[in-house]
């Protein structure tokens, strides 16, 4: 029975990993993958960029960044993750 529970968790994790990223999260993940391959780290203003995303895309992006190792020390408060998107400043 315990083995079945472990198998169920494993199948659930693989199903979640196959979910497609939202467009904003996918675009940021592609850019972040380039940084990773170039040996770079997250830019200092990455929080501002993520706060411009919807909460769903922001959460997906944070999970991606954590999984690939770019997000190691910076913690995000739940209220920041779930905060509504902050519109990007309009340049005049």
Backbone as JSON Lines, residues from 0, in Angstrom:
{"i":0,"aa":"X","n":[0.82,-1.19,0.0],"ca":[0.0,0.0,0.0],"c":[0.87,1.26,0.0]}
{"i":1,"aa":"X","n":[1.95,1.2,0.79],"ca":[2.85,2.35,0.83],"c":[3.49,2.58,-0.53]}
{"i":2,"aa":"X","n":[3.83,1.5,-1.21],"ca":[4.42,1.61,-2.55],"c":[3.46,2.25,-3.54]}
{"i":3,"aa":"X","n":[2.17,1.93,-3.4],"ca":[1.17,2.53,-4.29],"c":[1.06,4.03,-4.06]}
{"i":4,"aa":"X","n":[1.19,4.45,-2.8],"ca":[1.13,5.89,-2.48],"c":[2.32,6.61,-3.1]}
{"i":5,"aa":"X","n":[3.48,6.01,-3.02],"ca":[4.68,6.63,-3.61],"c":[4.53,6.71,-5.13]}
{"i":6,"aa":"X","n":[4.0,5.64,-5.73],"ca":[3.79,5.64,-7.17],"c":[2.79,6.71,-7.58]}
{"i":7,"aa":"X","n":[1.74,6.89,-6.79],"ca":[0.74,7.92,-7.08],"c":[1.35,9.3,-7.03]}
{"i":8,"aa":"X","n":[2.18,9.56,-6.03],"ca":[2.84,10.86,-5.91],"c":[3.76,11.09,-7.09]}
{"i":9,"aa":"X","n":[4.49,10.06,-7.49],"ca":[5.38,10.18,-8.64],"c":[4.63,10.49,-9.92]}
{"i":10,"aa":"X","n":[3.5,9.83,-10.13],"ca":[2.7,10.1,-11.32],"c":[2.12,11.5,-11.28]}
{"i":11,"aa":"X","n":[1.7,11.95,-10.1],"ca":[1.17,13.31,-9.97],"c":[2.24,14.33,-10.29]}
{"i":12,"aa":"X","n":[3.45,14.13,-9.77],"ca":[4.54,15.07,-10.05],"c":[4.87,15.11,-11.53]}
{"i":13,"aa":"X","n":[4.86,13.98,-12.2],"ca":[5.17,13.99,-13.63],"c":[4.06,14.66,-14.42]}
{"i":14,"aa":"X","n":[2.81,14.5,-13.98],"ca":[1.7,15.15,-14.68],"c":[1.77,16.66,-14.52]}
{"i":15,"aa":"X","n":[2.14,17.12,-13.32],"ca":[2.26,18.56,-13.08],"c":[3.41,19.13,-13.89]}
{"i":16,"aa":"X","n":[4.5,18.37,-14.01],"ca":[5.66,18.86,-14.76],"c":[5.36,19.02,-16.24]}
{"i":17,"aa":"X","n":[4.33,18.33,-16.74],"ca":[4.0,18.4,-18.16],"c":[3.02,19.52,-18.48]}
{"i":18,"aa":"X","n":[2.52,20.23,-17.47],"ca":[1.59,21.32,-17.74],"c":[2.32,22.44,-18.47]}
{"i":19,"aa":"X","n":[1.7,23.01,-19.49],"ca":[2.37,24.09,-20.21],"c":[2.43,25.37,-19.38]}
{"i":20,"aa":"X","n":[3.48,26.12,-19.59],"ca":[3.62,27.4,-18.9],"c":[2.72,28.44,-19.56]}
{"i":21,"aa":"X","n":[2.24,29.38,-18.77],"ca":[1.51,30.51,-19.32],"c":[2.45,31.33,-20.2]}
{"i":22,"aa":"X","n":[1.94,32.11,-21.16],"ca":[2.82,32.83,-22.1],"c":[3.89,33.7,-21.42]}
{"i":23,"aa":"X","n":[3.51,34.47,-20.39],"ca":[4.51,35.32,-19.71],"c":[5.58,34.47,-19.04]}
{"i":24,"aa":"X","n":[5.15,33.4,-18.38],"ca":[6.1,32.52,-17.69],"c":[7.0,31.81,-18.7]}
{"i":25,"aa":"X","n":[6.45,31.37,-19.81],"ca":[7.24,30.68,-20.84],"c":[8.3,31.61,-21.43]}
{"i":26,"aa":"X","n":[7.91,32.86,-21.69],"ca":[8.86,33.82,-22.25],"c":[10.0,34.1,-21.27]}
{"i":27,"aa":"X","n":[9.66,34.27,-20.0],"ca":[10.69,34.53,-19.0],"c":[11.57,33.3,-18.8]}
{"i":28,"aa":"X","n":[10.96,32.1,-18.83],"ca":[11.72,30.86,-18.69],"c":[12.72,30.71,-19.82]}
{"i":29,"aa":"X","n":[12.32,31.08,-21.02],"ca":[13.24,30.99,-22.17],"c":[14.42,31.95,-21.99]}
{"i":30,"aa":"X","n":[14.12,33.17,-21.55],"ca":[15.19,34.15,-21.31],"c":[16.11,33.67,-20.18]}
{"i":31,"aa":"X","n":[15.51,33.17,-19.1],"ca":[16.29,32.7,-17.95],"c":[17.14,31.5,-18.32]}
{"i":32,"aa":"X","n":[16.66,30.66,-19.22],"ca":[17.46,29.51,-19.68],"c":[18.72,30.0,-20.38]}
{"i":33,"aa":"X","n":[18.58,31.06,-21.14],"ca":[19.76,31.65,-21.79],"c":[20.76,32.16,-20.77]}
{"i":34,"aa":"X","n":[20.26,32.83,-19.73],"ca":[21.16,33.3,-18.67],"c":[21.89,32.13,-18.03]}
{"i":35,"aa":"X","n":[21.15,31.07,-17.76],"ca":[21.73,29.89,-17.12],"c":[22.82,29.29,-17.99]}
{"i":36,"aa":"X","n":[22.55,29.14,-19.28],"ca":[23.54,28.58,-20.19],"c":[24.77,29.47,-20.35]}
{"i":37,"aa":"X","n":[24.58,30.78,-20.19],"ca":[25.7,31.73,-20.28],"c":[26.44,31.87,-18.96]}
{"i":38,"aa":"X","n":[25.95,31.19,-17.91],"ca":[26.59,31.27,-16.6],"c":[26.25,32.54,-15.83]}
{"i":39,"aa":"X","n":[25.19,33.21,-16.24],"ca":[24.8,34.45,-15.57],"c":[23.79,34.15,-14.47]}
{"i":40,"aa":"X","n":[23.51,35.16,-13.67],"ca":[22.52,35.06,-12.61],"c":[21.32,35.92,-12.96]}
{"i":41,"aa":"X","n":[20.34,35.91,-12.07],"ca":[19.16,36.75,-12.29],"c":[19.54,38.22,-12.24]}
{"i":42,"aa":"X","n":[18.93,39.05,-13.06],"ca":[19.22,40.49,-12.99],"c":[18.66,41.06,-11.69]}
{"i":43,"aa":"X","n":[19.23,42.16,-11.23],"ca":[18.78,42.75,-9.96],"c":[17.3,43.15,-9.96]}
{"i":44,"aa":"X","n":[16.74,43.45,-11.13],"ca":[15.35,43.92,-11.18],"c":[14.36,42.8,-11.54]}
{"i":45,"aa":"X","n":[14.76,41.54,-11.33],"ca":[13.87,40.45,-11.73],"c":[12.56,40.48,-10.96]}
{"i":46,"aa":"X","n":[12.57,40.95,-9.71],"ca":[11.34,41.0,-8.91],"c":[10.32,41.95,-9.55]}
{"i":47,"aa":"X","n":[10.79,43.07,-10.04],"ca":[9.89,44.03,-10.68],"c":[9.23,43.39,-11.9]}
{"i":48,"aa":"X","n":[10.03,42.69,-12.69],"ca":[9.49,42.03,-13.89],"c":[8.46,40.98,-13.5]}
{"i":49,"aa":"X","n":[8.75,40.2,-12.48],"ca":[7.81,39.16,-12.06],"c":[6.54,39.75,-11.47]}
{"i":50,"aa":"X","n":[6.63,40.89,-10.81],"ca":[5.45,41.52,-10.24],"c":[4.53,42.09,-11.32]}
{"i":51,"aa":"X","n":[5.05,42.27,-12.53],"ca":[4.22,42.72,-13.64],"c":[3.4,41.58,-14.24]}
{"i":52,"aa":"X","n":[3.73,40.34,-13.88],"ca":[3.01,39.17,-14.38],"c":[1.77,38.9,-13.53]}
{"i":53,"aa":"X","n":[0.87,38.11,-14.08],"ca":[-0.27,37.66,-13.3],"c":[0.25,36.75,-12.18]}
{"i":54,"aa":"X","n":[-0.49,36.62,-11.09],"ca":[-0.03,35.74,-10.0],"c":[0.24,34.3,-10.47]}
{"i":55,"aa":"X","n":[-0.57,33.8,-11.38],"ca":[-0.39,32.44,-11.86],"c":[0.93,32.3,-12.62]}
{"i":56,"aa":"X","n":[1.2,33.24,-13.52],"ca":[2.45,33.21,-14.29],"c":[3.64,33.45,-13.37]}
{"i":57,"aa":"X","n":[3.47,34.33,-12.39],"ca":[4.54,34.61,-11.44],"c":[4.92,33.34,-10.67]}
{"i":58,"aa":"X","n":[3.93,32.6,-10.2],"ca":[4.19,31.38,-9.46],"c":[4.89,30.34,-10.35]}
{"i":59,"aa":"X","n":[4.41,30.19,-11.58],"ca":[5.07,29.26,-12.49],"c":[6.52,29.66,-12.74]}
{"i":60,"aa":"X","n":[6.76,30.95,-12.89],"ca":[8.12,31.44,-13.14],"c":[9.01,31.2,-11.93]}
{"i":61,"aa":"X","n":[8.49,31.46,-10.74],"ca":[9.28,31.23,-9.53],"c":[9.64,29.76,-9.38]}
{"i":62,"aa":"X","n":[8.69,28.88,-9.67],"ca":[8.97,27.45,-9.6],"c":[10.04,27.07,-10.61]}
{"i":63,"aa":"X","n":[9.93,27.59,-11.82],"ca":[10.93,27.31,-12.85],"c":[12.31,27.79,-12.4]}
{"i":64,"aa":"X","n":[12.4,29.02,-11.92],"ca":[13.68,29.58,-11.5],"c":[14.3,28.78,-10.36]}
{"i":65,"aa":"X","n":[13.46,28.33,-9.44],"ca":[13.96,27.53,-8.32],"c":[14.46,26.18,-8.81]}
{"i":66,"aa":"X","n":[13.73,25.56,-9.72],"ca":[14.11,24.23,-10.21],"c":[15.41,24.25,-11.0]}
{"i":67,"aa":"X","n":[15.65,25.31,-11.76],"ca":[16.88,25.35,-12.56],"c":[18.06,25.9,-11.77]}
{"i":68,"aa":"X","n":[17.81,26.37,-10.55],"ca":[18.89,26.81,-9.69],"c":[19.21,28.29,-9.74]}
{"i":69,"aa":"X","n":[18.43,29.08,-10.46],"ca":[18.7,30.51,-10.52],"c":[18.17,31.26,-9.3]}
{"i":70,"aa":"X","n":[17.19,30.7,-8.64],"ca":[16.58,31.34,-7.47],"c":[16.96,30.5,-6.26]}
{"i":71,"aa":"X","n":[17.99,30.94,-5.54],"ca":[18.5,30.15,-4.44],"c":[18.26,30.79,-3.08]}
{"i":72,"aa":"X","n":[18.61,32.03,-2.92],"ca":[18.55,32.65,-1.6],"c":[17.34,33.55,-1.4]}
{"i":73,"aa":"X","n":[16.84,34.1,-2.48],"ca":[15.73,35.06,-2.36],"c":[14.42,34.35,-2.07]}
{"i":74,"aa":"X","n":[13.79,34.74,-0.98],"ca":[12.48,34.19,-0.66],"c":[11.39,35.15,-1.1]}
{"i":75,"aa":"X","n":[10.25,34.61,-1.4],"ca":[9.09,35.4,-1.78],"c":[7.99,35.16,-0.76]}
{"i":76,"aa":"X","n":[7.45,36.21,-0.21],"ca":[6.31,36.09,0.7],"c":[5.08,35.7,-0.12]}
{"i":77,"aa":"X","n":[4.19,34.94,0.5],"ca":[2.99,34.5,-0.19],"c":[2.17,35.69,-0.7]}
{"i":78,"aa":"X","n":[2.12,36.76,0.07],"ca":[1.35,37.93,-0.37],"c":[1.96,38.56,-1.62]}
{"i":79,"aa":"X","n":[3.27,38.47,-1.79],"ca":[3.91,38.97,-3.01],"c":[3.63,38.06,-4.21]}
{"i":80,"aa":"X","n":[3.59,36.76,-3.96],"ca":[3.31,35.82,-5.05],"c":[1.89,36.0,-5.55]}
{"i":81,"aa":"X","n":[0.95,36.21,-4.63],"ca":[-0.46,36.29,-4.99],"c":[-0.94,37.7,-5.31]}
{"i":82,"aa":"X","n":[-0.07,38.69,-5.17],"ca":[-0.44,40.08,-5.45],"c":[-0.86,40.24,-6.9]}
{"i":83,"aa":"X","n":[-1.91,41.02,-7.16],"ca":[-2.3,41.27,-8.56],"c":[-1.15,41.9,-9.34]}
{"i":84,"aa":"X","n":[-1.18,41.71,-10.63],"ca":[-0.11,42.24,-11.48],"c":[-0.02,43.74,-11.37]}
{"i":85,"aa":"X","n":[1.2,44.23,-11.29],"ca":[1.46,45.66,-11.28],"c":[1.79,46.06,-12.71]}
{"i":86,"aa":"X","n":[0.99,46.97,-13.3],"ca":[1.25,47.32,-14.7],"c":[2.63,47.94,-14.88]}
{"i":87,"aa":"X","n":[3.25,47.63,-16.0],"ca":[4.56,48.2,-16.32],"c":[4.39,49.71,-16.52]}
{"i":88,"aa":"X","n":[5.41,50.44,-16.11],"ca":[5.34,51.9,-16.29],"c":[5.32,52.23,-17.77]}
{"i":89,"aa":"X","n":[4.48,53.15,-18.12],"ca":[4.38,53.57,-19.51],"c":[5.4,54.67,-19.74]}
{"i":90,"aa":"X","n":[6.27,54.43,-20.71],"ca":[7.27,55.44,-21.04],"c":[6.67,56.44,-22.01]}
{"i":91,"aa":"X","n":[6.93,57.65,-21.75],"ca":[6.34,58.72,-22.59],"c":[7.28,59.16,-23.67]}
